[in-house]
Tab-separated table of C-alpha atoms in Angstrom:
chain	number	residue	atom	x	y	z
A	1	MET	CA	72.713	91.951	126.113
A	2	PHE	CA	72.055	88.943	124.254
A	3	ILE	CA	75.646	87.533	123.620
A	4	SER	CA	76.360	87.572	127.435
A	5	PRO	CA	73.482	85.274	128.420
A	6	PHE	CA	74.226	83.095	125.323
A	7	TYR	CA	77.931	82.809	126.505
A	8	MET	CA	76.609	82.112	130.375
A	9	LYS	CA	74.580	79.263	128.982
A	10	LEU	CA	77.459	77.453	127.348
A	11	ASP	CA	79.535	77.294	130.769
A	12	ASN	CA	78.448	79.098	134.036
A	13	LYS	CA	82.177	79.954	134.641
A	14	ILE	CA	82.401	81.882	131.268
A	15	LYS	CA	82.420	85.720	132.037
A	16	TYR	CA	81.453	88.602	129.720
A	17	THR	CA	84.471	90.487	130.495
A	18	ILE	CA	85.485	93.645	129.031
A	19	ALA	CA	88.140	91.631	126.753
A	20	LEU	CA	85.219	89.376	125.239
A	21	GLN	CA	82.906	92.475	124.913
A	22	LYS	CA	85.815	94.136	122.696
A	23	ALA	CA	86.589	91.142	120.865
A	24	ASN	CA	82.985	90.716	119.809
A	25	GLN	CA	83.043	94.122	118.521
A	26	VAL	CA	86.193	93.566	116.462
A	27	GLY	CA	84.653	90.350	115.096
A	28	PHE	CA	81.667	92.594	114.153
A	29	SER	CA	83.986	95.036	112.869
A	30	LEU	CA	85.334	92.631	110.437
A	31	GLY	CA	81.885	91.321	109.210
A	32	LEU	CA	80.863	94.650	108.308
A	33	SER	CA	84.259	95.507	106.513
A	34	THR	CA	83.774	92.489	104.377
A	35	PHE	CA	80.317	93.858	103.808
A	36	LEU	CA	81.721	97.222	102.731
A	37	PHE	CA	84.804	96.556	101.094
A	38	THR	CA	83.819	93.311	99.058
A	39	SER	CA	80.699	92.137	96.993
A	40	ILE	CA	80.414	89.002	99.480
A	41	LYS	CA	77.121	89.304	101.438
A	42	LYS	CA	76.904	85.794	102.584
A	43	PRO	CA	75.748	85.249	106.340
A	44	GLU	CA	78.224	82.423	106.607
A	45	ILE	CA	81.189	84.699	105.704
A	46	LEU	CA	79.909	87.343	108.338
A	47	LEU	CA	79.599	84.477	110.850
A	48	LEU	CA	83.269	83.135	110.060
A	49	ASP	CA	84.747	87.088	110.153
A	50	PHE	CA	82.938	87.601	113.702
A	51	LEU	CA	84.585	84.356	115.030
A	52	LEU	CA	88.004	84.813	113.811
A	53	GLY	CA	87.899	88.403	115.318
A	54	THR	CA	86.496	87.305	118.577
A	55	PHE	CA	89.171	84.528	118.692
A	56	THR	CA	92.250	86.469	117.610
A	57	TYR	CA	91.393	89.714	119.692
A	58	GLY	CA	90.196	88.223	122.824
A	59	ILE	CA	93.016	85.287	123.092
A	60	ASP	CA	95.396	88.643	123.239
A	61	ARG	CA	93.455	90.487	125.489
A	62	GLU	CA	91.913	87.980	127.792
A	63	THR	CA	92.866	87.789	131.516
A	64	ASP	CA	90.006	85.462	132.924
A	65	ASP	CA	91.454	81.961	132.479
A	66	ASN	CA	88.006	80.200	132.736
A	67	ASN	CA	87.309	82.064	129.397
A	68	MET	CA	90.018	80.162	127.378
A	69	LEU	CA	87.858	77.379	127.036
A	70	LEU	CA	85.336	79.471	124.921
A	71	TYR	CA	88.123	80.757	122.892
A	72	ASN	CA	89.340	77.101	122.167
A	73	GLY	CA	85.856	76.065	121.369
A	74	ILE	CA	85.478	79.197	118.847
A	75	PHE	CA	88.854	78.210	117.502
A	76	GLY	CA	87.603	74.650	116.799
A	77	LEU	CA	84.546	76.172	115.073
A	78	CYS	CA	86.779	78.244	112.886
A	79	CYS	CA	88.615	75.193	111.735
A	80	LEU	CA	85.468	73.306	110.874
A	81	LEU	CA	84.295	76.182	108.598
A	82	LEU	CA	87.877	76.350	107.240
A	83	LEU	CA	88.250	72.718	106.490
A	84	LYS	CA	86.021	72.737	103.184
A	85	ASN	CA	88.988	72.818	100.826
A	86	ASN	CA	92.961	73.102	100.810
A	87	LEU	CA	93.315	76.515	100.037
A	88	LYS	CA	91.292	77.433	103.059
A	89	LYS	CA	93.077	74.927	105.347
A	90	LEU	CA	96.155	76.940	104.745
A	91	TYR	CA	94.507	79.672	106.842
A	92	ILE	CA	94.495	77.424	110.312
A	93	PRO	CA	98.296	77.296	111.024
A	94	ILE	CA	97.900	81.319	110.611
A	95	LEU	CA	95.067	81.460	112.777
A	96	TYR	CA	96.909	79.038	115.413
A	97	LEU	CA	99.879	81.133	115.711
A	98	THR	CA	97.826	84.049	116.590
A	99	LYS	CA	97.837	82.246	119.959
A	100	TYR	CA	101.435	83.210	120.452
A	101	TYR	CA	100.672	86.941	119.522
A	102	LYS	CA	100.346	88.116	122.905
A	103	ASN	CA	103.756	86.684	123.987
A	104	ASN	CA	105.729	88.059	121.200
A	105	LYS	CA	104.112	91.195	120.046
A	106	ASN	CA	106.693	93.358	121.812
A	107	LYS	CA	109.329	91.922	119.448
A	108	LEU	CA	107.544	92.981	116.295
A	109	LYS	CA	108.117	96.809	117.463
A	110	ILE	CA	107.854	99.273	114.443
A	111	PHE	CA	106.734	96.349	112.148
A	112	LYS	CA	103.554	95.357	114.522
A	113	PRO	CA	101.091	97.887	112.412
A	114	TRP	CA	102.135	95.847	108.890
A	115	ILE	CA	101.544	92.404	110.760
A	116	ILE	CA	98.119	93.649	111.932
A	117	THR	CA	97.414	94.945	108.560
A	118	LEU	CA	98.450	91.842	106.985
A	119	LEU	CA	96.394	89.551	109.190
A	120	TRP	CA	93.354	91.448	108.946
A	121	CYS	CA	93.292	92.399	105.110
A	122	SER	CA	93.890	88.581	104.619
A	123	THR	CA	90.625	87.814	106.919
A	124	VAL	CA	88.604	90.519	105.238
A	125	ILE	CA	89.421	90.367	101.712
A	126	VAL	CA	91.323	87.432	100.448
A	127	LEU	CA	89.389	84.719	102.778
A	128	PRO	CA	86.133	85.486	101.743
A	129	HIS	CA	86.544	85.020	98.185
A	130	LEU	CA	88.866	81.818	98.846
A	131	TYR	CA	85.809	80.582	100.864
A	132	ILE	CA	83.106	81.282	98.106
A	133	SER	CA	85.109	80.713	94.925
A	134	ASN	CA	88.546	78.853	95.809
A	135	SER	CA	90.320	81.783	94.128
A	136	PHE	CA	91.149	85.299	94.638
A	137	ASP	CA	91.449	87.664	91.936
A	138	LEU	CA	93.879	90.308	92.624
A	139	ASP	CA	93.197	92.612	89.647
A	140	ALA	CA	89.391	92.970	90.441
A	141	ASN	CA	90.134	93.151	94.091
A	142	PHE	CA	93.264	95.706	93.916
A	143	ASN	CA	91.180	98.890	95.189
A	144	SER	CA	89.483	96.825	97.952
A	145	LEU	CA	92.575	95.428	99.138
A	146	CYS	CA	94.351	98.832	99.119
A	147	SER	CA	91.781	100.786	100.718
A	148	PHE	CA	91.366	98.450	103.592
A	149	SER	CA	95.090	98.162	103.940
A	150	PHE	CA	95.427	102.032	104.086
A	151	LEU	CA	92.591	102.303	106.692
A	152	LEU	CA	94.091	99.397	109.149
A	153	TYR	CA	97.592	100.859	109.125
A	154	SER	CA	96.191	104.287	109.940
A	155	LEU	CA	94.022	102.821	112.381
A	156	SER	CA	96.741	100.689	113.849
A	157	ASN	CA	99.405	103.675	114.173
A	158	SER	CA	96.393	105.828	115.631
A	159	ASN	CA	95.638	103.215	118.336
A	160	ASP	CA	99.469	103.338	118.964
A	161	LEU	CA	99.935	106.940	119.166
A	162	LYS	CA	97.301	106.873	121.736
A	163	ASP	CA	99.147	104.373	124.003
A	164	GLU	CA	102.286	106.086	123.494
A	165	GLN	CA	103.387	107.092	127.060
A	166	ASP	CA	102.024	103.678	128.396
A	167	ASP	CA	104.122	101.915	125.742
A	168	LYS	CA	107.176	104.213	126.779
A	169	ASP	CA	106.754	103.039	130.301
A	170	ASN	CA	106.645	99.578	129.582
A	171	ASN	CA	109.915	99.793	127.362
A	172	ILE	CA	107.663	98.728	124.331
A	173	ILE	CA	108.790	100.419	121.256
A	174	THR	CA	106.015	100.539	118.284
A	175	PHE	CA	106.018	102.800	114.978
A	176	ALA	CA	104.132	105.507	117.064
A	177	ASN	CA	106.904	106.163	119.486
A	178	TYR	CA	109.979	105.271	117.735
A	179	PHE	CA	109.396	107.863	114.937
A	180	ASN	CA	108.645	111.822	115.375
A	181	LYS	CA	105.264	112.069	116.355
A	182	LYS	CA	104.403	114.742	113.918
A	183	LEU	CA	105.745	112.429	111.005
A	184	VAL	CA	103.825	109.986	112.443
A	185	LYS	CA	100.449	111.840	112.327
A	186	ASP	CA	101.388	112.908	108.862
A	187	ILE	CA	101.433	109.062	107.780
A	188	ILE	CA	98.100	108.518	109.567
A	189	ILE	CA	96.384	111.065	107.519
A	190	LEU	CA	98.440	110.253	104.110
A	191	ASN	CA	96.969	106.634	104.791
A	192	LEU	CA	93.342	107.818	105.637
A	193	ILE	CA	93.722	109.849	102.227
A	194	CYS	CA	94.595	107.165	100.104
A	195	SER	CA	92.235	104.730	101.811
A	196	ILE	CA	89.420	107.098	101.015
A	197	VAL	CA	90.641	107.438	97.111
A	198	PHE	CA	90.952	103.773	96.817
A	199	GLY	CA	87.483	103.218	98.530
A	200	LEU	CA	85.919	105.519	95.962
A	201	LYS	CA	87.462	103.872	93.113
A	202	ILE	CA	85.432	100.552	94.528
A	203	TYR	CA	82.168	102.336	94.155
A	204	LEU	CA	82.848	104.283	90.914
A	205	GLN	CA	84.513	101.394	88.749
């Protein structure tokens, strides 16, 4: 793959680990989500989404200490892109706090899906508008915000449902293993339906 040798050229100690591969996939997914859920199609935004996704997911899942140099570099590049005005500067402390998510996510318990939804929604829907126009019109972007929020909440709980037994074995409490499994599945389906309804409104309005 192109990304793998590109990272290797930066430092031969950097390894294209599974965590880094998945982090790149998350970053690409965020960029694609901005493209699909908003009217913003600028390459600079897609790059920012890619870097933010790679950093936040990678710093949480990475087990190879040699790759920390890469993630610190990505964090610095994100900060440079965010330093254009005061509104976007406010996102830097949030980005920095994601470094501590790995060691504290178990404390979030049933609230983890809401935190994930809030973080990614602000990245994919709100931040691009702040980046381009220094403002965010809630009325104009209400359908996009709702559609993406419902989708994220559904996917987050779906992933936790897959890891239900592993989480129980490790004494990790999540929304998916705290409540009745049928209730959780019904909530996932309901959120998917809501996401589709609001998503259709984006393109029909």
